[in-house]
């Protein structure tokens, strides 16, 4: 089975985002980066499928040169080869820009299954996987907790609301987005890291124009503020007023 | 005629001896070379104390140790006698008629009696008393050796009554000589090979406990995978072991009824080497279960009387397993935490920054500060241990010690190193060394003994040298400035020596001095000071599921030992000991209070 895993490189959670001078993007030259965590679970799911059914895993990412860091990491964890759609403009591209580029790069390869994380830790649009599926004209499933392959059929367990699940079947090839935390991620082994140095990272150049559907007018950091209210009156009155405010203003109780 | 027969016998038996020793020496020679001879003076001094002084042999088991020392010293005293007898018997040179030889024989007589006394006691101990460390079977070979030694001494003493020129005298002489020859042939195949190897093993044993070679990734070193990867010191160790079981009885894992037995590890190594199964995977040889049960407490290595080093073997084999992806799940998760968040718990760096801010800590600047405080994963992220760190800060501030912390600190990599993930360890170590070198502290103070060991010993092998001291040592240095608060009630406490502080670091007096200064009466538990029993956290076992721990929980066992002192307060000085003992206390609602040393001191010191 040939599996593709689409991963994104995102700023580490430890980095305090700062805006660039025009206020339209983060100052990513200061940031440190890591693999988007939901994508790491997709990679783990792919590696487990490979262990069960044989085949190979190709890890794909669209982004500037720095993205090779996460591709190497994926190779060290057991992916067989990597595909890098390289362009600096992907650093701030929207869902369509990224999905188009990835779909174009993997269209001509005989993948049976394309996996990606449910969403990215930075933008959190949760749409890239679905758009890739549309572009490739493949069936897809989202928020997947379990992936089973039986011959040419894919059976997946989707997470619904309120603790409900849904099992869906579809023919391969297909696209699936993986929910975070469904498996335990393997660590990068020394042997894997050594082997990764010898694995291929194929760089492809994207189409000249990136079809952006979004324009970022301005970014804002959420403002942190503390306000203290002292509720006066007798204890009984104050308690009543506190409950009212918690319910109506803070909306933390129903 | 006698001379000719003796020549023949000597050639046959000495030949058998040499051939058997040579086979083992060859196995040592073809093993990857791990012999180190740094600090030669220390090494020579240790050979004198340990081999000729029999320090560890006696310290661990005073009665059997002294009995053994008698036999050993007797052997040395007898060496010239035996040599003279053989030289005479072989017709080379005869000094046995000289006056000084007669005097020497008189001096040897009490020695022979001491050896007899020693060996008979050891024989009784082995066949009748049979302590657990010696295993369940009585070793026939040991009994034969003991009888040999008895015969040697008896035949020597008999020479006072039987004239050598009579038939009885000749028989006596031949018995004496044959036993020596038999001994020679028996030595190499038995644990008595330690007679030949142990001085060398002691000389080659690392002067620092738990010394591990750094893997060189450029040379594609991945740790020990199969029998043939075992280094020359490990092979020498396997042939030197006397199967005394001191390692076993001191091992917390064995004591708690787990699979791991450090003595078995060494015997399995010897067996595999002699069987020539060089491609046998070490995880299979030792069993994965045993391999991951070691807390790296170092008790085995420290109590071994012949200089065997278990940790390079155990951790080396872990490295081989980890490099192939065979780490237990709980460690895989911890490795990911270290890789992604640079701390063992995988918490966001912002958590540390919050603590640094709320505790009012400044960023270290060598121009402004006397010392750098190394927080460590526990000090930076664990809410409970942060309290202990705040106590330390209060003590320091009250005495106007100026200190700062790094703006970015990563885990030292201790847990990665001791569990065999050398890649993650070296990544962390390199990054930390870079930060530390840039910050330029002269003295680092930390409350984590594992950080002391890793930065102080392990980083040194990368060329980074700094003075790093445990907070107990630093605060004890200001003993005169610490006045106890007289209103605090007198109390009896017991002190749990953390393995990495007491055994690895040799820091045993400073914590006790602080406790005494605070008017606490300290009752030591069994196993304390430089041979404490472990809390069960080391070697990555902090992260293992305690509910699934086979046998007794190590932390439970230790808490019981501490409770037996009758003290209502257990003081310790390591974040991991603290977590383990508090866990053990809580899980069975034990009627005892566990507290970190800094918190204890700060709670009782008179506020300035
Ligand atoms: S280091 Fe400690 S736990 Fe490990 S084998 Fe030795 S005594 Fe046992
Ligand atoms: S390794 Fe050392 S302590 Fe353990 S049985 Fe052998 S000689 Fe004794």
Coordinates of C-alpha atoms in Angstrom, one line a residue, chain B:
Chain B
X1 CA 62.9 -39.6 39.6
X2 CA 60.8 -37.3 41.7
X3 CA 62.2 -34.3 39.9
X4 CA 61.2 -35.7 36.5
X5 CA 57.7 -36.6 37.6
X6 CA 57.3 -33.1 39.0
X7 CA 58.5 -31.5 35.8
X8 CA 56.0 -33.6 33.8
X9 CA 53.2 -32.6 36.2
X10 CA 54.0 -29.0 36.2
X11 CA 54.1 -28.9 32.4
X12 CA 50.7 -30.5 32.1
X13 CA 49.0 -28.5 34.8
X14 CA 50.6 -25.2 34.1
X15 CA 49.8 -25.8 30.4
X16 CA 46.2 -26.4 31.2
X17 CA 46.1 -23.2 33.3
X18 CA 47.7 -21.2 30.5
X19 CA 45.5 -22.6 27.8
X20 CA 42.3 -21.8 29.7
X21 CA 43.4 -18.4 30.7
X22 CA 44.5 -17.7 27.1
X23 CA 41.1 -18.6 25.8
X24 CA 39.6 -15.9 28.0
X25 CA 42.3 -13.3 27.3
X26 CA 41.6 -13.9 23.6
X27 CA 37.9 -13.0 24.1
X28 CA 38.9 -9.9 26.0
X29 CA 41.3 -9.0 23.2
X30 CA 38.8 -9.3 20.3
X31 CA 36.2 -7.2 22.2
X32 CA 35.9 -3.5 21.3
X33 CA 38.5 -1.8 23.4
X34 CA 36.9 0.1 26.4
X35 CA 39.9 0.0 28.7
X36 CA 40.7 3.4 30.2
X37 CA 43.6 4.4 32.3
X38 CA 42.9 8.0 33.1
X39 CA 43.8 9.1 36.7
X40 CA 46.4 6.4 37.1
X41 CA 47.3 7.4 40.7
X42 CA 43.7 7.0 41.8
X43 CA 43.5 3.7 40.1
X44 CA 46.7 2.4 41.8
X45 CA 45.6 3.6 45.2
X46 CA 42.3 1.8 44.7
X47 CA 44.0 -1.4 43.8
X48 CA 46.0 -1.2 47.0
X49 CA 42.9 -0.5 49.2
X50 CA 40.5 -2.8 47.5
X51 CA 42.6 -5.7 46.6
X52 CA 45.3 -5.7 49.2
X53 CA 43.2 -3.9 51.8
X54 CA 40.1 -5.9 50.9
X55 CA 38.0 -2.8 51.7
X56 CA 34.7 -3.7 49.9
X57 CA 35.0 -7.3 50.7
X58 CA 35.1 -6.6 54.4
X59 CA 32.8 -3.5 54.4
X60 CA 29.8 -5.3 53.0
X61 CA 30.1 -8.5 55.0
X62 CA 32.5 -8.0 57.9
X63 CA 32.7 -11.5 59.2
X64 CA 32.9 -13.4 55.9
X65 CA 35.0 -10.5 54.6
X66 CA 37.6 -10.8 57.3
X67 CA 37.7 -14.6 56.8
X68 CA 38.3 -14.0 53.2
X69 CA 41.0 -11.5 54.0
X70 CA 42.8 -14.1 56.1
X71 CA 42.8 -16.5 53.3
X72 CA 43.9 -13.9 50.8
X73 CA 46.7 -12.4 53.0
X74 CA 47.7 -16.0 53.8
X75 CA 48.0 -16.7 50.1
X76 CA 50.3 -13.8 49.6
X77 CA 52.4 -14.9 52.6
X78 CA 52.7 -18.4 51.2
X79 CA 53.6 -17.4 47.7
X80 CA 57.4 -17.3 48.3
X81 CA 57.1 -20.6 50.2
X82 CA 55.3 -22.3 47.4
X83 CA 57.7 -20.9 44.8
X84 CA 60.7 -22.1 46.9
X85 CA 59.2 -25.6 47.2
X86 CA 58.7 -25.9 43.5
X87 CA 62.1 -24.5 42.6
X88 CA 63.6 -27.1 44.9
X89 CA 61.4 -29.9 43.7
X90 CA 62.2 -29.1 40.1
X91 CA 65.9 -29.2 40.9
X92 CA 66.4 -25.6 39.9
X93 CA 67.6 -24.1 43.1
X94 CA 67.1 -25.2 46.7
X95 CA 66.9 -22.5 49.4
X96 CA 64.7 -24.5 51.8
X97 CA 67.7 -25.4 53.9
X98 CA 68.8 -21.9 54.5
X99 CA 68.4 -20.2 57.9
X100 CA 66.1 -17.5 56.7
X101 CA 63.8 -20.1 55.2
X102 CA 63.5 -21.7 58.6
X103 CA 62.6 -18.3 60.1
X104 CA 60.1 -17.7 57.3
X105 CA 58.5 -21.1 58.1
X106 CA 58.0 -20.1 61.7
X107 CA 56.4 -16.8 60.6
X108 CA 54.1 -18.7 58.2
X109 CA 52.7 -20.9 61.0
X110 CA 50.3 -18.4 62.5
X111 CA 49.4 -17.4 58.9
X112 CA 48.5 -21.0 58.1
X113 CA 46.3 -21.1 61.2
X114 CA 44.5 -17.9 60.2
X115 CA 43.9 -19.2 56.7
X116 CA 42.6 -22.5 58.2
X117 CA 40.2 -20.6 60.4
X118 CA 39.1 -18.4 57.6
X119 CA 38.5 -21.1 55.0
X120 CA 36.7 -23.4 57.5
X121 CA 34.4 -20.6 58.4
X122 CA 33.7 -19.8 54.7
X123 CA 33.1 -23.5 54.0
X124 CA 30.6 -23.7 56.8
X125 CA 28.9 -20.5 55.6
X126 CA 28.7 -21.8 52.1
X127 CA 27.4 -25.3 52.9
X128 CA 25.4 -24.8 56.1
X129 CA 24.5 -21.1 56.6
X130 CA 24.0 -20.5 52.9
X131 CA 23.1 -16.8 52.6
X132 CA 20.7 -15.8 49.8
X133 CA 23.2 -13.9 47.7
X134 CA 25.2 -17.2 47.0
X135 CA 22.2 -18.8 45.2
X136 CA 20.2 -21.8 46.0
X137 CA 22.7 -24.5 45.0
X138 CA 25.9 -25.3 47.0
X139 CA 28.7 -24.9 44.4
X140 CA 30.6 -28.2 44.4
X141 CA 33.6 -26.4 43.0
X142 CA 33.7 -24.0 45.8
X143 CA 33.7 -26.8 48.3
X144 CA 36.5 -28.6 46.4
X145 CA 38.6 -25.4 46.5
X146 CA 37.9 -24.9 50.2
X147 CA 39.0 -28.5 50.8
X148 CA 42.1 -27.9 48.7
X149 CA 43.1 -24.9 50.7
X150 CA 42.4 -26.7 54.0
X151 CA 44.7 -29.6 52.7
X152 CA 47.4 -27.1 51.8
X153 CA 47.5 -25.6 55.2
X154 CA 47.2 -29.0 57.0
X155 CA 50.1 -30.4 54.9
X156 CA 52.2 -27.4 55.7
X157 CA 51.5 -27.6 59.4
X158 CA 52.3 -31.3 59.4
X159 CA 55.8 -30.6 58.3
X160 CA 56.5 -29.6 61.9
X161 CA 55.9 -33.1 63.0
X162 CA 56.8 -35.2 60.0
X163 CA 60.3 -35.3 58.8
X164 CA 60.4 -34.6 55.1
X165 CA 62.9 -37.4 54.4
X166 CA 60.7 -40.2 55.7
X167 CA 58.1 -41.9 53.5
X168 CA 55.3 -40.1 55.4
X169 CA 57.1 -36.9 54.8
X170 CA 57.4 -37.5 51.0
X171 CA 53.7 -38.4 50.8
X172 CA 52.9 -35.2 52.7
X173 CA 55.0 -33.2 50.3
X174 CA 53.4 -34.8 47.3
X175 CA 50.0 -34.1 48.6
X176 CA 50.9 -30.5 49.1
X177 CA 52.4 -30.1 45.7
X178 CA 49.6 -32.0 43.8
X179 CA 46.9 -29.9 45.5
X180 CA 48.7 -26.7 44.3
X181 CA 48.8 -28.2 40.8
X182 CA 45.1 -29.2 40.9
X183 CA 44.3 -25.7 42.1
X184 CA 46.1 -24.3 39.1
X185 CA 44.0 -26.3 36.7
X186 CA 40.8 -25.5 38.5
X187 CA 41.3 -21.7 38.7
X188 CA 40.5 -20.5 35.1
X189 CA 37.2 -22.4 34.7
X190 CA 35.9 -21.3 38.0
X191 CA 35.1 -18.1 39.9
X192 CA 38.6 -18.4 41.3
X193 CA 39.9 -16.7 38.2
X194 CA 39.4 -13.6 40.2
X195 CA 42.8 -14.4 41.8
X196 CA 44.3 -13.6 38.4
X197 CA 42.0 -10.9 37.1
X198 CA 40.6 -8.9 40.0
X199 CA 43.6 -6.6 40.4
X200 CA 43.4 -5.7 36.7
X201 CA 39.6 -5.3 36.9
X202 CA 40.0 -2.9 39.8
X203 CA 42.6 -0.9 38.0
X204 CA 40.4 -0.6 35.0
X205 CA 37.2 0.2 36.8
X206 CA 36.2 3.8 36.2
X207 CA 37.0 6.2 39.0
X208 CA 33.5 7.7 38.6
X209 CA 30.4 5.6 39.3
X210 CA 28.2 5.1 36.3
X211 CA 30.7 6.2 33.8
X212 CA 29.4 5.7 30.2
X213 CA 31.2 6.2 26.9
X214 CA 29.6 8.9 24.7
X215 CA 28.4 7.4 21.5
X216 CA 30.0 8.7 18.4
X217 CA 27.2 9.1 15.8
X218 CA 29.6 9.8 13.0
X219 CA 31.0 6.3 13.5
X220 CA 27.4 5.0 13.5
X221 CA 27.7 3.8 17.1
X222 CA 24.3 2.8 18.4
X223 CA 25.1 1.1 21.7
X224 CA 25.4 -2.6 22.5
X225 CA 23.1 -4.8 20.3
X226 CA 24.7 -8.3 20.5
X227 CA 27.2 -10.2 22.6
X228 CA 30.1 -9.2 20.3
X229 CA 29.4 -5.5 21.0
X230 CA 30.3 -5.9 24.7
X231 CA 33.5 -3.9 25.4
X232 CA 36.7 -5.4 26.7
X233 CA 36.1 -4.2 30.3
X234 CA 32.7 -5.9 30.3
X235 CA 34.2 -9.1 29.1
X236 CA 36.9 -8.9 31.7
X237 CA 34.2 -8.2 34.3
X238 CA 32.3 -11.4 33.3
X239 CA 35.4 -13.5 33.8
X240 CA 36.3 -11.8 37.1
X241 CA 33.0 -12.1 38.9
X242 CA 33.2 -14.3 42.0
X243 CA 29.5 -14.9 42.2
X244 CA 29.4 -13.6 45.7
X245 CA 25.9 -11.9 45.2
X246 CA 26.8 -8.7 46.9
X247 CA 25.3 -6.9 43.9
X248 CA 22.2 -9.0 44.1
X249 CA 21.4 -8.4 47.7
X250 CA 21.9 -4.7 47.3
X251 CA 19.8 -4.4 44.2
X252 CA 16.4 -2.8 44.8
X253 CA 14.9 -4.6 41.8
X254 CA 16.0 -8.0 43.1
X255 CA 14.9 -7.0 46.6
X256 CA 11.5 -6.2 45.4
X257 CA 11.1 -9.5 43.6
X258 CA 11.5 -8.4 40.1
X259 CA 13.2 -10.2 37.2
X260 CA 16.4 -8.2 37.3
X261 CA 19.4 -9.6 39.2
X262 CA 22.7 -7.9 38.5
X263 CA 24.6 -11.0 39.3
X264 CA 22.6 -13.0 36.8
X265 CA 23.4 -10.3 34.2
X266 CA 27.1 -10.9 34.7
X267 CA 26.8 -14.7 34.7
X268 CA 24.7 -14.6 31.5
X269 CA 27.4 -12.5 29.9
X270 CA 30.1 -15.0 30.9
X271 CA 28.0 -17.9 29.7
X272 CA 27.3 -16.3 26.3
X273 CA 30.9 -15.3 25.8
X274 CA 32.2 -18.8 26.5
X275 CA 29.5 -20.4 24.4
X276 CA 30.6 -18.2 21.6
X277 CA 27.1 -17.0 20.7
X278 CA 28.4 -13.7 19.6
X279 CA 25.4 -12.7 17.5
X280 CA 22.9 -13.3 20.3
X281 CA 20.9 -10.1 20.9
X282 CA 21.5 -8.7 24.4
X283 CA 17.8 -7.9 24.9
X284 CA 17.1 -11.6 24.5
X285 CA 20.1 -12.7 26.6
X286 CA 19.2 -10.5 29.6
X287 CA 15.4 -10.3 28.8
X288 CA 13.8 -6.9 28.0
X289 CA 11.9 -7.1 31.3
X290 CA 15.1 -7.2 33.4
X291 CA 16.8 -4.6 31.3
X292 CA 14.2 -2.0 32.0
X293 CA 13.9 -2.7 35.7
X294 CA 17.3 -1.2 36.6
X295 CA 17.0 2.1 38.4
X296 CA 20.7 2.8 37.8
X297 CA 21.1 3.2 41.6
X298 CA 24.6 2.0 41.3
X299 CA 24.5 -0.3 44.4
X300 CA 25.7 -3.3 42.4
X301 CA 28.7 -1.6 41.1
X302 CA 29.6 0.1 44.3
X303 CA 29.3 -3.1 46.4
X304 CA 31.1 -5.4 44.1
X305 CA 34.4 -6.6 45.7
X306 CA 36.2 -7.3 42.4
X307 CA 35.5 -4.1 40.4
X308 CA 32.7 -5.3 38.1
X309 CA 30.8 -2.5 36.4
X310 CA 27.2 -3.4 35.7
X311 CA 25.9 -0.1 34.5
X312 CA 27.9 0.2 31.3
X313 CA 26.5 -3.2 30.4
X314 CA 22.9 -2.5 31.4
X315 CA 22.8 1.0 29.9
X316 CA 24.8 -0.1 26.9
X317 CA 22.2 -2.8 26.2
X318 CA 19.4 -0.3 26.7
X319 CA 21.1 1.9 24.1
X320 CA 21.1 -0.9 21.6
X321 CA 17.4 -1.6 22.3
X322 CA 16.4 2.1 22.1
X323 CA 18.3 2.7 18.9
X324 CA 16.2 -0.1 17.3
X325 CA 12.9 1.4 18.6
X326 CA 12.5 -1.1 21.4
X327 CA 12.0 1.3 24.3
X328 CA 9.0 0.7 26.5
X329 CA 6.0 2.9 25.7
X330 CA 6.3 5.1 28.8
X331 CA 9.8 6.0 27.7
X332 CA 8.8 6.6 24.1
X333 CA 6.3 9.2 25.4
X334 CA 9.0 10.8 27.6
X335 CA 11.5 10.9 24.6
X336 CA 8.9 12.8 22.6
X337 CA 8.4 15.2 25.5
X338 CA 12.1 15.8 25.6
X339 CA 12.3 16.3 21.8
X340 CA 9.4 18.6 21.5
X341 CA 9.4 20.5 24.8
X342 CA 12.9 19.9 26.3
X343 CA 11.5 18.7 29.6
X344 CA 10.5 15.3 30.9
X345 CA 6.9 16.2 31.3
X346 CA 6.2 17.8 28.0
X347 CA 4.9 21.0 29.5
X348 CA 5.0 24.2 27.7
X349 CA 7.9 26.4 28.3
X350 CA 5.6 29.2 29.4
X351 CA 5.0 27.3 32.6
X352 CA 8.6 27.7 33.6
X353 CA 8.5 31.4 32.7
X354 CA 5.5 31.8 34.9
X355 CA 7.3 30.3 37.8
X356 CA 10.4 32.4 37.2
X357 CA 8.2 35.5 37.1
X358 CA 6.2 34.8 40.2
X359 CA 9.3 33.7 42.2
X360 CA 10.9 37.0 41.2
X361 CA 14.0 35.3 39.7
X362 CA 16.4 37.4 37.7
X363 CA 18.2 36.2 34.5
X364 CA 21.7 35.2 35.5
X365 CA 24.4 37.7 34.9
X366 CA 28.0 36.9 36.1
X367 CA 28.6 40.6 36.9
X368 CA 25.6 40.7 39.2
X369 CA 25.2 37.3 40.6
X370 CA 27.3 35.0 42.8
X371 CA 25.7 31.8 41.7
X372 CA 23.5 30.4 38.9
X373 CA 20.5 28.3 40.2
X374 CA 19.8 25.4 37.9
X375 CA 16.1 24.7 38.3
X376 CA 15.9 21.3 36.6
X377 CA 12.6 19.9 35.2
X378 CA 11.2 19.3 38.7
X379 CA 12.2 22.7 40.0
X380 CA 10.9 24.5 37.0
X381 CA 7.7 22.6 36.3
X382 CA 6.6 20.5 39.2
X383 CA 4.2 22.5 41.5
X384 CA 5.2 20.6 44.6
X385 CA 9.0 20.9 44.0
X386 CA 8.6 24.6 43.1
X387 CA 7.7 25.0 46.8
X388 CA 11.0 23.5 47.8
X389 CA 12.8 25.8 45.3
X390 CA 11.1 28.8 46.8
X391 CA 12.4 27.7 50.2
X392 CA 15.9 27.6 48.8
X393 CA 15.4 31.1 47.3
X394 CA 14.2 32.4 50.7
X395 CA 17.2 31.0 52.5
X396 CA 19.6 32.5 50.0
X397 CA 17.9 35.9 49.9
X398 CA 17.9 36.2 53.6
X399 CA 21.7 35.7 53.5
X400 CA 22.1 38.1 50.6
X401 CA 23.4 35.6 48.2
X402 CA 22.9 37.0 44.7
X403 CA 21.6 34.5 42.3
X404 CA 20.0 34.2 38.9
X405 CA 18.6 31.6 36.5
X406 CA 19.0 30.9 32.8
X407 CA 16.4 32.4 30.5
X408 CA 16.3 29.1 28.7
X409 CA 17.1 25.9 30.4
X410 CA 16.5 22.4 29.0
X411 CA 16.4 19.0 30.8
X412 CA 20.0 17.9 31.4
X413 CA 19.2 14.7 29.6
X414 CA 19.7 12.5 32.6
X415 CA 16.6 10.4 32.0
X416 CA 17.5 10.0 28.3
X417 CA 21.1 9.0 29.1
X418 CA 20.3 6.5 31.8
X419 CA 17.6 4.9 29.7
X420 CA 19.8 4.6 26.6
X421 CA 18.5 7.4 24.4
X422 CA 21.9 8.8 23.6
X423 CA 20.7 10.9 20.7
X424 CA 18.2 12.9 22.7
X425 CA 20.7 13.2 25.5
X426 CA 23.4 14.6 23.3
X427 CA 21.0 17.0 21.7
X428 CA 20.0 18.4 25.1
X429 CA 23.6 18.3 26.4
X430 CA 25.0 20.2 23.5
X431 CA 22.3 22.9 23.6
X432 CA 22.7 23.3 27.4
X433 CA 26.4 23.5 27.2
X434 CA 26.0 26.3 24.7
X435 CA 23.6 28.2 26.9
X436 CA 25.8 27.7 30.0
X437 CA 29.0 28.7 28.3
X438 CA 27.3 31.9 27.1
X439 CA 26.0 32.6 30.5
X440 CA 29.4 31.9 32.1
X441 CA 28.6 30.9 35.7
X442 CA 31.5 29.9 38.0
X443 CA 29.2 28.1 40.4
X444 CA 25.9 26.3 39.8
X445 CA 23.6 25.4 42.6
X446 CA 20.8 22.9 42.1
X447 CA 18.5 20.8 44.2
X448 CA 18.5 17.9 41.8
X449 CA 21.3 15.3 42.3
X450 CA 20.7 13.9 38.8
X451 CA 21.5 17.3 37.4
X452 CA 24.7 17.5 39.5
X453 CA 25.8 14.1 38.1
X454 CA 24.9 14.9 34.5
X455 CA 26.3 18.5 34.3
X456 CA 29.2 17.7 36.7
X457 CA 30.4 14.4 35.3
X458 CA 28.8 13.7 31.9
X459 CA 29.1 17.2 30.5
X460 CA 32.7 17.2 31.5
X461 CA 33.3 14.5 28.8
X462 CA 32.2 17.1 26.3
X463 CA 34.8 19.5 27.6
X464 CA 32.4 21.7 29.7
X465 CA 33.8 22.2 33.2
X466 CA 32.0 24.1 36.0
X467 CA 31.6 23.8 39.7
X468 CA 28.1 22.4 40.3
X469 CA 27.0 21.7 43.9
X470 CA 23.9 20.4 45.4
X471 CA 21.9 22.9 47.4
X472 CA 22.5 21.0 50.6
X473 CA 26.2 21.5 50.1
X474 CA 25.9 25.1 49.3
X475 CA 23.6 25.9 52.3
X476 CA 25.7 23.8 54.6
X477 CA 28.6 26.1 53.6
X478 CA 26.7 28.8 55.5
X479 CA 26.0 26.8 58.6
X480 CA 27.2 29.5 60.9
X481 CA 24.7 32.0 59.4
X482 CA 21.8 29.6 60.0
X483 CA 20.3 29.9 63.5
X484 CA 17.5 27.5 64.4
X485 CA 14.2 29.0 65.4
X486 CA 14.0 28.0 69.0
X487 CA 10.2 27.9 69.0
X488 CA 10.2 25.0 66.6
X489 CA 9.5 21.8 68.4
X490 CA 12.3 19.3 68.7
X491 CA 11.8 16.5 66.2
X492 CA 13.2 13.1 65.2
X493 CA 13.6 12.7 61.5
X494 CA 15.1 10.1 59.2
X495 CA 17.0 11.1 56.2
X496 CA 16.8 9.2 52.9
X497 CA 20.0 9.6 51.0
X498 CA 19.2 9.9 47.3
X499 CA 21.4 7.5 45.3
X500 CA 22.7 10.2 43.0
X501 CA 23.7 12.3 46.0
X502 CA 24.9 9.8 48.6
X503 CA 26.3 7.0 46.4
X504 CA 27.2 8.9 43.2
X505 CA 28.1 12.2 44.8
X506 CA 29.4 11.1 48.2
X507 CA 27.4 13.9 49.8
X508 CA 26.3 12.4 53.0
X509 CA 27.4 14.7 55.8
X510 CA 26.1 18.1 54.6
X511 CA 22.4 17.2 54.7
X512 CA 22.8 15.7 58.2
X513 CA 24.7 18.7 59.4
X514 CA 21.9 20.9 58.3
X515 CA 19.3 18.7 60.0
X516 CA 21.3 18.7 63.2
X517 CA 21.7 22.4 63.0
X518 CA 18.0 22.7 62.9
X519 CA 17.8 20.8 66.2
X520 CA 16.5 17.6 64.5
X521 CA 17.6 14.3 65.8
X522 CA 18.5 12.1 62.7
X523 CA 17.8 8.4 62.9
X524 CA 19.5 6.6 60.0
X525 CA 17.6 3.8 58.3
X526 CA 19.1 0.5 57.3
X527 CA 21.0 1.2 54.1
X528 CA 22.0 4.8 54.3
X529 CA 24.9 7.2 53.5
X530 CA 26.9 5.9 50.5
X531 CA 24.8 2.7 50.2
X532 CA 21.2 3.8 50.5
X533 CA 18.4 1.7 49.0
X534 CA 16.8 3.3 46.1
X535 CA 13.4 5.1 45.9
X536 CA 12.7 3.4 42.6
X537 CA 12.6 6.5 40.3
X538 CA 16.0 6.4 38.6
X539 CA 16.7 5.0 35.2
X540 CA 13.5 6.3 33.8
X541 CA 11.4 4.3 36.1
X542 CA 9.8 7.5 37.4
X543 CA 7.6 7.3 34.3
X544 CA 6.7 3.6 34.5
X545 CA 3.2 2.7 35.6
X546 CA 3.4 1.9 39.3
X547 CA 0.2 0.0 39.2
X548 CA 1.8 -2.5 36.8
X549 CA 5.1 -2.8 38.6
X550 CA 5.7 -6.5 39.2
X551 CA 6.7 -7.6 42.7
X552 CA 6.7 -5.1 45.5
X553 CA 6.9 -1.4 44.7
X554 CA 10.5 -0.3 45.4
X555 CA 9.2 3.0 46.8
X556 CA 7.0 1.1 49.2
X557 CA 9.9 -1.0 50.3
X558 CA 12.0 2.0 51.0
X559 CA 9.3 3.9 52.9
X560 CA 8.9 0.9 55.1
X561 CA 12.6 0.9 55.9
X562 CA 12.4 4.6 56.7
X563 CA 9.4 4.2 58.9
X564 CA 11.1 1.5 60.9
X565 CA 13.4 4.2 62.3
X566 CA 10.4 5.4 64.3
X567 CA 10.8 8.9 62.9
X568 CA 7.6 10.7 61.9
X569 CA 9.3 12.9 59.3
X570 CA 11.2 11.6 56.3
X571 CA 13.6 14.2 54.8
X572 CA 15.1 13.8 51.4
X573 CA 17.0 15.9 49.0
X574 CA 16.1 14.9 45.4
X575 CA 12.9 15.8 43.5
X576 CA 12.5 12.2 42.3
X577 CA 13.0 10.7 45.7
X578 CA 10.4 13.2 46.9
X579 CA 7.9 12.2 44.2
X580 CA 8.4 8.5 44.8
X581 CA 8.3 8.6 48.6
X582 CA 5.3 11.0 48.7
X583 CA 3.5 8.7 46.3
X584 CA 4.3 5.7 48.5
X585 CA 3.1 7.6 51.6
X586 CA -0.1 8.7 49.9
X587 CA -0.9 5.3 48.4
X588 CA -1.1 3.6 51.8
X589 CA -1.9 6.7 53.9
X590 CA 1.3 6.0 55.9
X591 CA 1.6 7.8 59.2
X592 CA 4.7 9.7 58.2
X593 CA 5.4 13.1 56.6
X594 CA 7.8 13.4 53.6
X595 CA 9.5 16.7 53.1
X596 CA 12.4 18.1 51.0
X597 CA 15.5 19.2 52.9
X598 CA 15.2 22.8 51.8
X599 CA 11.6 23.1 52.9
X600 CA 12.5 21.5 56.2
X601 CA 15.4 23.9 56.8
X602 CA 13.5 27.0 55.7
X603 CA 10.6 26.0 58.0
X604 CA 12.9 25.9 61.1
X605 CA 15.5 28.5 60.5
X606 CA 15.3 31.7 62.4
X607 CA 14.1 34.4 60.0
X608 CA 16.4 37.3 59.6

